[in-house]
mmCIF file of C-alpha atoms and ligand atoms in Angstrom:
data_model
loop_
_atom_site.group_PDB
_atom_site.id
_atom_site.type_symbol
_atom_site.label_atom_id
_atom_site.label_comp_id
_atom_site.label_asym_id
_atom_site.label_seq_id
_atom_site.Cartn_x
_atom_site.Cartn_y
_atom_site.Cartn_z
ATOM 1 C CA MET A 7 -10.695 -14.987 2.841
ATOM 2 C CA ALA A 8 -9.613 -17.254 0.047
ATOM 3 C CA ILE A 9 -8.593 -15.450 -2.954
ATOM 4 C CA LYS A 10 -8.433 -16.909 -6.470
ATOM 5 C CA ALA A 11 -8.212 -16.053 -10.120
ATOM 6 C CA ASP A 12 -7.350 -18.107 -13.283
ATOM 7 C CA LYS A 13 -3.825 -17.100 -14.088
ATOM 8 C CA ILE A 14 -0.455 -15.848 -12.510
ATOM 9 C CA TRP A 15 2.245 -14.341 -14.439
ATOM 10 C CA PHE A 16 5.356 -16.305 -13.330
ATOM 11 C CA ASP A 17 8.916 -15.564 -14.594
ATOM 12 C CA GLY A 18 7.603 -14.348 -17.920
ATOM 13 C CA LYS A 19 4.521 -16.493 -18.636
ATOM 14 C CA LEU A 20 1.010 -17.018 -17.575
ATOM 15 C CA VAL A 21 0.601 -20.107 -15.539
ATOM 16 C CA ASP A 22 -2.600 -21.671 -14.034
ATOM 17 C CA TRP A 23 -3.329 -20.201 -10.609
ATOM 18 C CA ASP A 24 -2.775 -23.623 -8.994
ATOM 19 C CA GLU A 25 0.587 -24.282 -10.754
ATOM 20 C CA ALA A 26 2.240 -21.011 -9.411
ATOM 21 C CA ASN A 27 4.132 -22.942 -6.851
ATOM 22 C CA VAL A 28 7.716 -22.799 -5.415
ATOM 23 C CA HIS A 29 10.150 -25.207 -3.668
ATOM 24 C CA VAL A 30 10.191 -25.144 0.262
ATOM 25 C CA LEU A 31 13.810 -24.140 0.060
ATOM 26 C CA THR A 32 13.110 -20.977 -1.664
ATOM 27 C CA HIS A 33 15.478 -18.481 -0.247
ATOM 28 C CA THR A 34 13.090 -15.783 0.403
ATOM 29 C CA LEU A 35 10.841 -18.097 2.506
ATOM 30 C CA HIS A 36 13.568 -18.518 4.854
ATOM 31 C CA TYR A 37 15.359 -15.102 5.021
ATOM 32 C CA GLY A 38 12.736 -12.738 3.865
ATOM 33 C CA LEU A 39 14.820 -10.860 1.171
ATOM 34 C CA GLY A 40 12.224 -10.074 -1.427
ATOM 35 C CA ALA A 41 10.233 -7.030 -2.711
ATOM 36 C CA PHE A 42 6.578 -6.748 -3.475
ATOM 37 C CA GLU A 43 4.030 -4.159 -4.677
ATOM 38 C CA GLY A 44 0.350 -3.585 -3.952
ATOM 39 C CA ILE A 45 -1.484 -1.879 -6.924
ATOM 40 C CA ARG A 46 -5.090 -1.434 -7.652
ATOM 41 C CA ALA A 47 -7.185 -1.314 -10.899
ATOM 42 C CA TYR A 48 -10.484 0.402 -11.041
ATOM 43 C CA LYS A 49 -13.457 0.259 -13.345
ATOM 44 C CA THR A 50 -13.555 3.839 -14.890
ATOM 45 C CA SER A 51 -16.786 5.807 -15.576
ATOM 46 C CA ASP A 52 -16.445 5.286 -19.405
ATOM 47 C CA GLY A 53 -16.730 1.570 -19.097
ATOM 48 C CA ARG A 54 -13.049 0.797 -19.379
ATOM 49 C CA SER A 55 -10.667 -0.097 -16.598
ATOM 50 C CA ALA A 56 -7.436 1.719 -15.439
ATOM 51 C CA VAL A 57 -4.424 0.702 -13.133
ATOM 52 C CA PHE A 58 -3.828 3.443 -10.730
ATOM 53 C CA ARG A 59 -0.240 4.876 -10.866
ATOM 54 C CA LEU A 60 1.068 1.788 -12.443
ATOM 55 C CA LYS A 61 4.495 3.085 -13.678
ATOM 56 C CA GLU A 62 5.229 4.607 -10.244
ATOM 57 C CA HIS A 63 4.400 1.398 -8.486
ATOM 58 C CA THR A 64 6.819 -0.526 -10.993
ATOM 59 C CA ARG A 65 9.380 2.038 -10.358
ATOM 60 C CA ARG A 66 9.076 1.502 -6.641
ATOM 61 C CA LEU A 67 9.449 -2.286 -7.040
ATOM 62 C CA PHE A 68 12.581 -1.769 -8.993
ATOM 63 C CA ASP A 69 13.837 0.700 -6.385
ATOM 64 C CA SER A 70 13.047 -1.863 -3.597
ATOM 65 C CA ALA A 71 14.932 -4.635 -5.433
ATOM 66 C CA LYS A 72 17.860 -2.259 -5.988
ATOM 67 C CA ILE A 73 18.072 -1.350 -2.325
ATOM 68 C CA LEU A 74 17.953 -5.011 -1.534
ATOM 69 C CA GLY A 75 20.710 -5.893 -4.120
ATOM 70 C CA MET A 76 18.420 -7.910 -6.312
ATOM 71 C CA GLU A 77 18.584 -7.644 -10.105
ATOM 72 C CA ILE A 78 15.108 -8.110 -11.683
ATOM 73 C CA PRO A 79 15.502 -10.036 -14.854
ATOM 74 C CA PHE A 80 12.891 -7.867 -16.704
ATOM 75 C CA THR A 81 12.725 -4.234 -17.735
ATOM 76 C CA GLU A 82 10.043 -1.985 -16.066
ATOM 77 C CA GLU A 83 8.191 -1.808 -19.313
ATOM 78 C CA GLU A 84 7.950 -5.604 -19.480
ATOM 79 C CA ILE A 85 6.565 -5.633 -15.899
ATOM 80 C CA ASN A 86 3.995 -2.945 -16.733
ATOM 81 C CA ASN A 87 2.812 -4.916 -19.697
ATOM 82 C CA ALA A 88 2.841 -8.140 -17.766
ATOM 83 C CA ILE A 89 0.483 -6.562 -15.148
ATOM 84 C CA ILE A 90 -2.001 -5.369 -17.828
ATOM 85 C CA GLU A 91 -1.656 -9.009 -19.511
ATOM 86 C CA THR A 92 -2.484 -10.689 -16.158
ATOM 87 C CA LEU A 93 -5.460 -8.537 -15.438
ATOM 88 C CA LYS A 94 -6.818 -9.205 -18.843
ATOM 89 C CA ALA A 95 -6.039 -12.987 -18.609
ATOM 90 C CA ASN A 96 -8.167 -12.896 -15.334
ATOM 91 C CA LYS A 97 -10.859 -10.893 -16.965
ATOM 92 C CA LEU A 98 -10.599 -8.359 -13.951
ATOM 93 C CA GLU A 99 -12.242 -5.182 -14.587
ATOM 94 C CA GLU A 100 -11.062 -4.129 -11.126
ATOM 95 C CA GLY A 101 -9.039 -5.663 -8.484
ATOM 96 C CA TYR A 102 -5.752 -5.922 -6.649
ATOM 97 C CA ILE A 103 -2.271 -6.553 -8.253
ATOM 98 C CA ARG A 104 0.489 -8.074 -6.326
ATOM 99 C CA PRO A 105 3.921 -8.291 -8.025
ATOM 100 C CA LEU A 106 6.608 -10.246 -6.024
ATOM 101 C CA VAL A 107 10.310 -10.356 -6.651
ATOM 102 C CA PHE A 108 12.086 -13.142 -4.809
ATOM 103 C CA VAL A 109 15.226 -15.143 -4.429
ATOM 104 C CA GLY A 110 14.538 -18.743 -5.678
ATOM 105 C CA ALA A 111 15.813 -22.046 -4.484
ATOM 106 C CA GLY A 112 19.356 -23.177 -5.028
ATOM 107 C CA ALA A 113 22.057 -22.723 -2.485
ATOM 108 C CA MET A 114 21.087 -22.408 1.315
ATOM 109 C CA GLY A 115 22.672 -20.060 3.767
ATOM 110 C CA VAL A 116 22.278 -16.346 4.209
ATOM 111 C CA HIS A 117 24.206 -15.462 1.115
ATOM 112 C CA PRO A 118 21.622 -15.463 -1.853
ATOM 113 C CA GLY A 119 24.645 -16.417 -4.025
ATOM 114 C CA THR A 120 23.567 -17.172 -7.711
ATOM 115 C CA ASN A 121 20.026 -18.224 -6.736
ATOM 116 C CA PRO A 122 17.671 -17.123 -9.469
ATOM 117 C CA ILE A 123 15.673 -13.828 -8.923
ATOM 118 C CA ARG A 124 12.146 -14.881 -9.718
ATOM 119 C CA VAL A 125 9.167 -12.611 -10.393
ATOM 120 C CA ALA A 126 5.369 -13.383 -10.119
ATOM 121 C CA ILE A 127 2.357 -11.175 -10.610
ATOM 122 C CA ALA A 128 -0.897 -12.175 -9.129
ATOM 123 C CA THR A 129 -4.172 -10.328 -9.378
ATOM 124 C CA TRP A 130 -7.559 -10.936 -7.748
ATOM 125 C CA PRO A 131 -10.736 -9.116 -6.765
ATOM 126 C CA TRP A 132 -10.219 -7.308 -3.412
ATOM 127 C CA GLY A 133 -12.865 -5.115 -1.703
ATOM 128 C CA ALA A 134 -12.513 -2.741 1.236
ATOM 129 C CA TYR A 135 -9.255 -3.713 2.950
ATOM 130 C CA LEU A 136 -10.547 -2.873 6.364
ATOM 131 C CA GLY A 137 -14.231 -3.942 6.071
ATOM 132 C CA ASP A 138 -17.017 -2.596 4.204
ATOM 133 C CA ASP A 139 -18.094 -0.150 6.915
ATOM 134 C CA ALA A 140 -14.442 1.222 7.360
ATOM 135 C CA LEU A 141 -14.393 3.691 4.351
ATOM 136 C CA LEU A 142 -17.623 5.314 5.590
ATOM 137 C CA LYS A 143 -17.540 5.095 9.315
ATOM 138 C CA GLY A 144 -14.041 4.927 10.114
ATOM 139 C CA ILE A 145 -11.968 2.475 12.183
ATOM 140 C CA ARG A 146 -10.522 2.030 15.643
ATOM 141 C CA VAL A 147 -6.656 1.913 16.099
ATOM 142 C CA LYS A 148 -4.248 0.995 18.754
ATOM 143 C CA THR A 149 -0.869 2.338 19.280
ATOM 144 C CA SER A 150 1.275 -0.796 18.744
ATOM 145 C CA THR A 151 3.703 -2.189 21.361
ATOM 146 C CA PHE A 152 5.940 -2.943 18.427
ATOM 147 C CA THR A 153 8.140 -0.039 17.213
ATOM 148 C CA ARG A 154 8.455 0.654 13.414
ATOM 149 C CA HIS A 155 11.833 0.018 11.845
ATOM 150 C CA HIS A 156 14.852 2.001 12.471
ATOM 151 C CA VAL A 157 16.368 3.410 9.167
ATOM 152 C CA ASN A 158 19.597 1.444 9.535
ATOM 153 C CA ILE A 159 18.133 -1.937 10.606
ATOM 154 C CA MET A 160 15.591 -2.618 7.891
ATOM 155 C CA MET A 161 15.588 -0.665 4.571
ATOM 156 C CA THR A 162 12.472 1.448 5.046
ATOM 157 C CA LYS A 163 12.326 2.799 1.545
ATOM 158 C CA ALA A 164 12.098 -0.780 0.170
ATOM 159 C CA LYS A 165 8.805 -2.505 0.232
ATOM 160 C CA ALA A 166 10.705 -5.541 1.386
ATOM 161 C CA CYS A 167 9.079 -8.749 2.331
ATOM 162 C CA GLY A 168 10.927 -9.183 5.620
ATOM 163 C CA ASN A 169 9.920 -5.673 6.656
ATOM 164 C CA TYR A 170 6.410 -7.006 7.063
ATOM 165 C CA VAL A 171 7.095 -9.320 10.164
ATOM 166 C CA ASN A 172 6.870 -6.078 12.110
ATOM 167 C CA SER A 173 3.599 -5.173 10.296
ATOM 168 C CA VAL A 174 2.109 -8.749 10.887
ATOM 169 C CA LEU A 175 2.966 -8.668 14.614
ATOM 170 C CA ALA A 176 1.563 -5.232 15.027
ATOM 171 C CA LYS A 177 -1.626 -6.100 13.056
ATOM 172 C CA THR A 178 -2.183 -9.429 14.943
ATOM 173 C CA GLU A 179 -1.818 -7.694 18.143
ATOM 174 C CA ALA A 180 -4.183 -4.749 17.378
ATOM 175 C CA VAL A 181 -6.954 -7.409 16.116
ATOM 176 C CA ALA A 182 -6.423 -9.552 18.943
ATOM 177 C CA ASP A 183 -6.957 -6.692 21.279
ATOM 178 C CA GLY A 184 -10.265 -5.961 19.488
ATOM 179 C CA TYR A 185 -8.987 -2.975 17.116
ATOM 180 C CA ASP A 186 -9.059 -2.681 13.452
ATOM 181 C CA GLU A 187 -5.565 -1.649 12.833
ATOM 182 C CA ALA A 188 -2.157 -0.674 14.470
ATOM 183 C CA VAL A 189 -0.507 2.560 14.605
ATOM 184 C CA LEU A 190 3.321 2.175 14.936
ATOM 185 C CA LEU A 191 5.606 4.697 16.501
ATOM 186 C CA ASP A 192 9.118 5.291 15.139
ATOM 187 C CA THR A 193 12.237 4.510 17.016
ATOM 188 C CA GLU A 194 12.108 7.962 18.662
ATOM 189 C CA GLY A 195 8.483 7.620 19.684
ATOM 190 C CA TYR A 196 6.820 9.660 16.976
ATOM 191 C CA VAL A 197 3.877 8.467 14.972
ATOM 192 C CA ALA A 198 5.163 6.592 11.889
ATOM 193 C CA GLU A 199 2.447 4.620 10.015
ATOM 194 C CA GLY A 200 0.000 1.952 10.153
ATOM 195 C CA SER A 201 0.749 -1.729 9.494
ATOM 196 C CA GLY A 202 -0.006 -1.273 5.874
ATOM 197 C CA GLU A 203 -0.924 2.321 5.565
ATOM 198 C CA ASN A 204 0.412 5.946 5.889
ATOM 199 C CA ILE A 205 -1.237 8.138 8.425
ATOM 200 C CA PHE A 206 -2.690 11.737 8.246
ATOM 201 C CA ILE A 207 -4.178 13.981 10.861
ATOM 202 C CA VAL A 208 -6.088 17.265 10.591
ATOM 203 C CA ARG A 209 -6.203 20.158 13.276
ATOM 204 C CA ASN A 210 -7.110 23.730 12.880
ATOM 205 C CA GLY A 211 -7.939 22.764 9.195
ATOM 206 C CA ILE A 212 -4.236 21.896 8.409
ATOM 207 C CA ILE A 213 -3.517 18.554 7.300
ATOM 208 C CA LYS A 214 -0.344 16.861 8.663
ATOM 209 C CA THR A 215 1.453 13.590 7.633
ATOM 210 C CA THR A 216 4.524 11.935 8.727
ATOM 211 C CA PRO A 217 7.874 12.818 6.741
ATOM 212 C CA LEU A 218 9.147 10.050 4.600
ATOM 213 C CA THR A 219 12.290 9.412 6.907
ATOM 214 C CA SER A 220 11.299 5.977 8.204
ATOM 215 C CA ILE A 221 8.074 5.184 6.452
ATOM 216 C CA LEU A 222 7.135 3.633 3.108
ATOM 217 C CA ALA A 223 6.679 6.299 0.431
ATOM 218 C CA GLY A 224 3.126 5.516 -0.154
ATOM 219 C CA LEU A 225 1.721 6.382 -3.521
ATOM 220 C CA THR A 226 -1.655 6.960 -2.159
ATOM 221 C CA ARG A 227 0.023 9.451 0.448
ATOM 222 C CA ASN A 228 1.583 11.084 -2.441
ATOM 223 C CA SER A 229 -1.683 11.202 -4.430
ATOM 224 C CA VAL A 230 -3.677 12.483 -1.366
ATOM 225 C CA ILE A 231 -1.193 15.258 -0.749
ATOM 226 C CA GLU A 232 -1.402 16.529 -4.247
ATOM 227 C CA LEU A 233 -5.109 16.387 -4.334
ATOM 228 C CA ALA A 234 -5.531 18.138 -1.114
ATOM 229 C CA ARG A 235 -3.112 20.959 -2.078
ATOM 230 C CA ASP A 236 -5.171 21.258 -5.213
ATOM 231 C CA LEU A 237 -8.422 21.565 -3.363
ATOM 232 C CA GLY A 238 -6.714 24.399 -1.348
ATOM 233 C CA TYR A 239 -5.756 22.669 1.841
ATOM 234 C CA THR A 240 -2.427 23.273 3.648
ATOM 235 C CA VAL A 241 -0.525 19.922 3.932
ATOM 236 C CA VAL A 242 2.577 19.751 6.031
ATOM 237 C CA GLU A 243 5.028 16.783 6.372
ATOM 238 C CA GLU A 244 5.986 17.019 9.939
ATOM 239 C CA ARG A 245 6.354 14.416 12.645
ATOM 240 C CA PHE A 246 3.872 14.428 15.443
ATOM 241 C CA THR A 247 3.250 12.511 18.596
ATOM 242 C CA ARG A 248 0.560 9.982 19.557
ATOM 243 C CA ASP A 249 -1.103 12.605 21.727
ATOM 244 C CA LYS A 250 -1.425 14.819 18.679
ATOM 245 C CA LEU A 251 -3.306 12.080 17.070
ATOM 246 C CA TYR A 252 -5.615 11.921 20.131
ATOM 247 C CA ILE A 253 -6.439 15.503 19.946
ATOM 248 C CA ALA A 254 -6.883 15.684 16.165
ATOM 249 C CA GLU A 255 -10.017 16.928 14.613
ATOM 250 C CA GLU A 256 -9.800 14.089 12.015
ATOM 251 C CA ALA A 257 -7.337 11.349 11.348
ATOM 252 C CA PHE A 258 -7.070 8.902 8.424
ATOM 253 C CA PHE A 259 -4.963 6.244 6.899
ATOM 254 C CA THR A 260 -3.983 5.939 3.129
ATOM 255 C CA GLY A 261 -2.818 2.987 1.058
ATOM 256 C CA THR A 262 -3.512 1.128 -1.900
ATOM 257 C CA ALA A 263 -5.389 -1.636 -0.178
ATOM 258 C CA ALA A 264 -6.831 0.759 2.525
ATOM 259 C CA GLU A 265 -7.447 3.569 -0.073
ATOM 260 C CA LEU A 266 -8.528 6.490 2.253
ATOM 261 C CA THR A 267 -9.836 5.066 5.436
ATOM 262 C CA PRO A 268 -11.051 7.492 8.292
ATOM 263 C CA ILE A 269 -9.745 6.701 11.872
ATOM 264 C CA ARG A 270 -12.554 7.244 14.408
ATOM 265 C CA GLU A 271 -10.930 6.240 17.530
ATOM 266 C CA ALA A 272 -7.261 5.812 18.765
ATOM 267 C CA ASP A 273 -6.454 4.019 22.054
ATOM 268 C CA ARG A 274 -10.036 4.478 23.271
ATOM 269 C CA ARG A 275 -10.163 8.214 22.585
ATOM 270 C CA THR A 276 -12.742 9.413 20.110
ATOM 271 C CA ILE A 277 -11.119 11.298 17.274
ATOM 272 C CA GLY A 278 -13.171 14.469 16.374
ATOM 273 C CA GLU A 279 -16.851 13.525 15.986
ATOM 274 C CA GLY A 280 -16.050 9.816 15.897
ATOM 275 C CA GLN A 281 -16.859 9.389 12.384
ATOM 276 C CA ALA A 282 -15.465 10.062 8.969
ATOM 277 C CA GLY A 283 -14.746 14.044 9.143
ATOM 278 C CA PRO A 284 -15.399 16.558 6.439
ATOM 279 C CA VAL A 285 -11.882 16.598 5.200
ATOM 280 C CA ALA A 286 -11.481 12.784 5.009
ATOM 281 C CA ARG A 287 -14.771 12.697 3.174
ATOM 282 C CA LYS A 288 -13.872 15.409 0.624
ATOM 283 C CA LEU A 289 -10.468 13.819 -0.087
ATOM 284 C CA GLN A 290 -12.028 10.316 -0.339
ATOM 285 C CA GLU A 291 -14.464 11.683 -2.849
ATOM 286 C CA GLU A 292 -11.807 13.282 -4.883
ATOM 287 C CA PHE A 293 -9.648 10.200 -4.759
ATOM 288 C CA PHE A 294 -12.512 7.783 -6.059
ATOM 289 C CA LYS A 295 -13.148 10.388 -8.833
ATOM 290 C CA VAL A 296 -9.579 10.328 -9.927
ATOM 291 C CA VAL A 297 -9.213 6.573 -9.868
ATOM 292 C CA LYS A 298 -12.409 6.165 -11.919
ATOM 293 C CA GLY A 299 -11.183 8.607 -14.488
ATOM 294 C CA GLU A 300 -13.521 11.347 -13.660
ATOM 295 C CA ASN A 301 -10.855 14.153 -13.133
ATOM 296 C CA PRO A 302 -8.997 14.890 -16.459
ATOM 297 C CA LYS A 303 -6.309 16.592 -14.661
ATOM 298 C CA TYR A 304 -5.201 13.212 -13.152
ATOM 299 C CA GLU A 305 -5.506 11.216 -16.383
ATOM 300 C CA HIS A 306 -1.702 10.718 -16.367
ATOM 301 C CA TRP A 307 -2.040 8.606 -13.142
ATOM 302 C CA LEU A 308 -4.085 6.123 -15.059
ATOM 303 C CA ASP A 309 -3.112 3.247 -17.355
ATOM 304 C CA TYR A 310 -6.267 2.286 -19.203
ATOM 305 C CA TYR A 311 -7.110 -1.331 -20.465
ATOM 306 C CA THR A 312 -10.159 -3.148 -21.669
ATOM 307 C CA ILE A 313 -11.043 -6.693 -21.062
HETATM 308 N N1 LIG B 420 3.052 1.923 4.650
HETATM 309 C C1 LIG B 420 3.056 0.493 4.487
HETATM 310 C C2 LIG B 420 3.720 -0.039 5.752
HETATM 311 C C3 LIG B 420 2.313 -0.087 3.555
HETATM 312 O O1 LIG B 420 2.524 -1.510 3.622
HETATM 313 C C4 LIG B 420 1.573 0.435 2.602
HETATM 314 C C5 LIG B 420 0.993 -0.179 1.438
HETATM 315 C C6 LIG B 420 1.621 1.989 2.638
HETATM 316 C C7 LIG B 420 2.421 2.573 3.721
HETATM 317 C C8 LIG B 420 0.993 2.688 1.519
HETATM 318 O O2 LIG B 420 1.543 2.654 0.316
HETATM 319 P P1 LIG B 420 0.826 2.844 -1.032
HETATM 320 O O3 LIG B 420 -0.050 1.661 -1.253
HETATM 321 O O4 LIG B 420 1.790 3.184 -2.048
HETATM 322 O O5 LIG B 420 -0.032 3.991 -0.893
HETATM 323 N N2 LIG B 420 0.407 -1.552 1.862
HETATM 324 C C9 LIG B 420 0.083 -2.531 0.892
HETATM 325 C C10 LIG B 420 0.045 -3.888 1.405
HETATM 326 C C11 LIG B 420 -1.130 -4.208 2.286
HETATM 327 C C12 LIG B 420 -1.286 -5.700 2.611
HETATM 328 O O6 LIG B 420 -1.901 -6.024 3.552
HETATM 329 O O7 LIG B 420 -0.705 -6.498 1.880
HETATM 330 C C13 LIG B 420 -1.114 -2.064 0.035
HETATM 331 O O8 LIG B 420 -1.866 -1.229 0.471
HETATM 332 O O9 LIG B 420 -1.216 -2.605 -1.104
#
């Protein structure tokens, strides 16, 4: 799917979409050392728009850069402002936001040396990540033949560009095999996460999700845990095996792009009733209320703007 908007924020200023280009010797293109974010903005019920958990996403971008030893030549506040500026420049009432920090061209060789650290922010309209039916009906997943990262091989707390080779391999395999998404196991064989989502299961009414050890600390995961506890559900962060997923009453993915996507089948086994279950549906409903500004308790997760 081709995406497009008018402007991209690039190293401190807005440039035309078609002008936001880099040299082929861009260091990150060769070696993968870079960090990115995925953020969503939603149209709120009062006619304005709001970025969901903007500050936390920007904080994670800076954390990722720190882990990777990259110094971002802007402050967090400057990036927060730049994100809003880009959404406005593109007249986007809602959409997806992709900040990217990368090592520019200069010297080649593994050592990034004094190559410039560059920052781009793109925004574009992006609907349901896993297809229009996914949010309502749920998706089919496959346990990947690719293992998720070991904590001392890739930096799993960083949303690092290079980490996503593993995700692309797993996703491509799953789609080629006729599934919607991959579930990756960790290096010890426990369920870790999707190629671009965190994972939850429900059994005996208790919601369980993978602990943060080797997965990306998803902000949707964090939000859903808080919303679920607020609604009176018990949520435990505990590792579980793939067969626990098979016998779950419900399972679902969370992520900025995927939002809250129910899983209806795993490795050809129907999960629960084979459709979005009541817990997933309830949490989805609450989540969409929050992002649309319909729950005053969570106003602090929203940064409003108007076009
Ligand atoms: N795990 C992984 C590996 C991951 O990539 C994401 C986000 C998450 C968990 C959930 O994190 P959060 O968005 O903070 O709830 N994946 C992003 C990129 C997806 C893509 O295809 O690109 C996203 O959802 O924006």
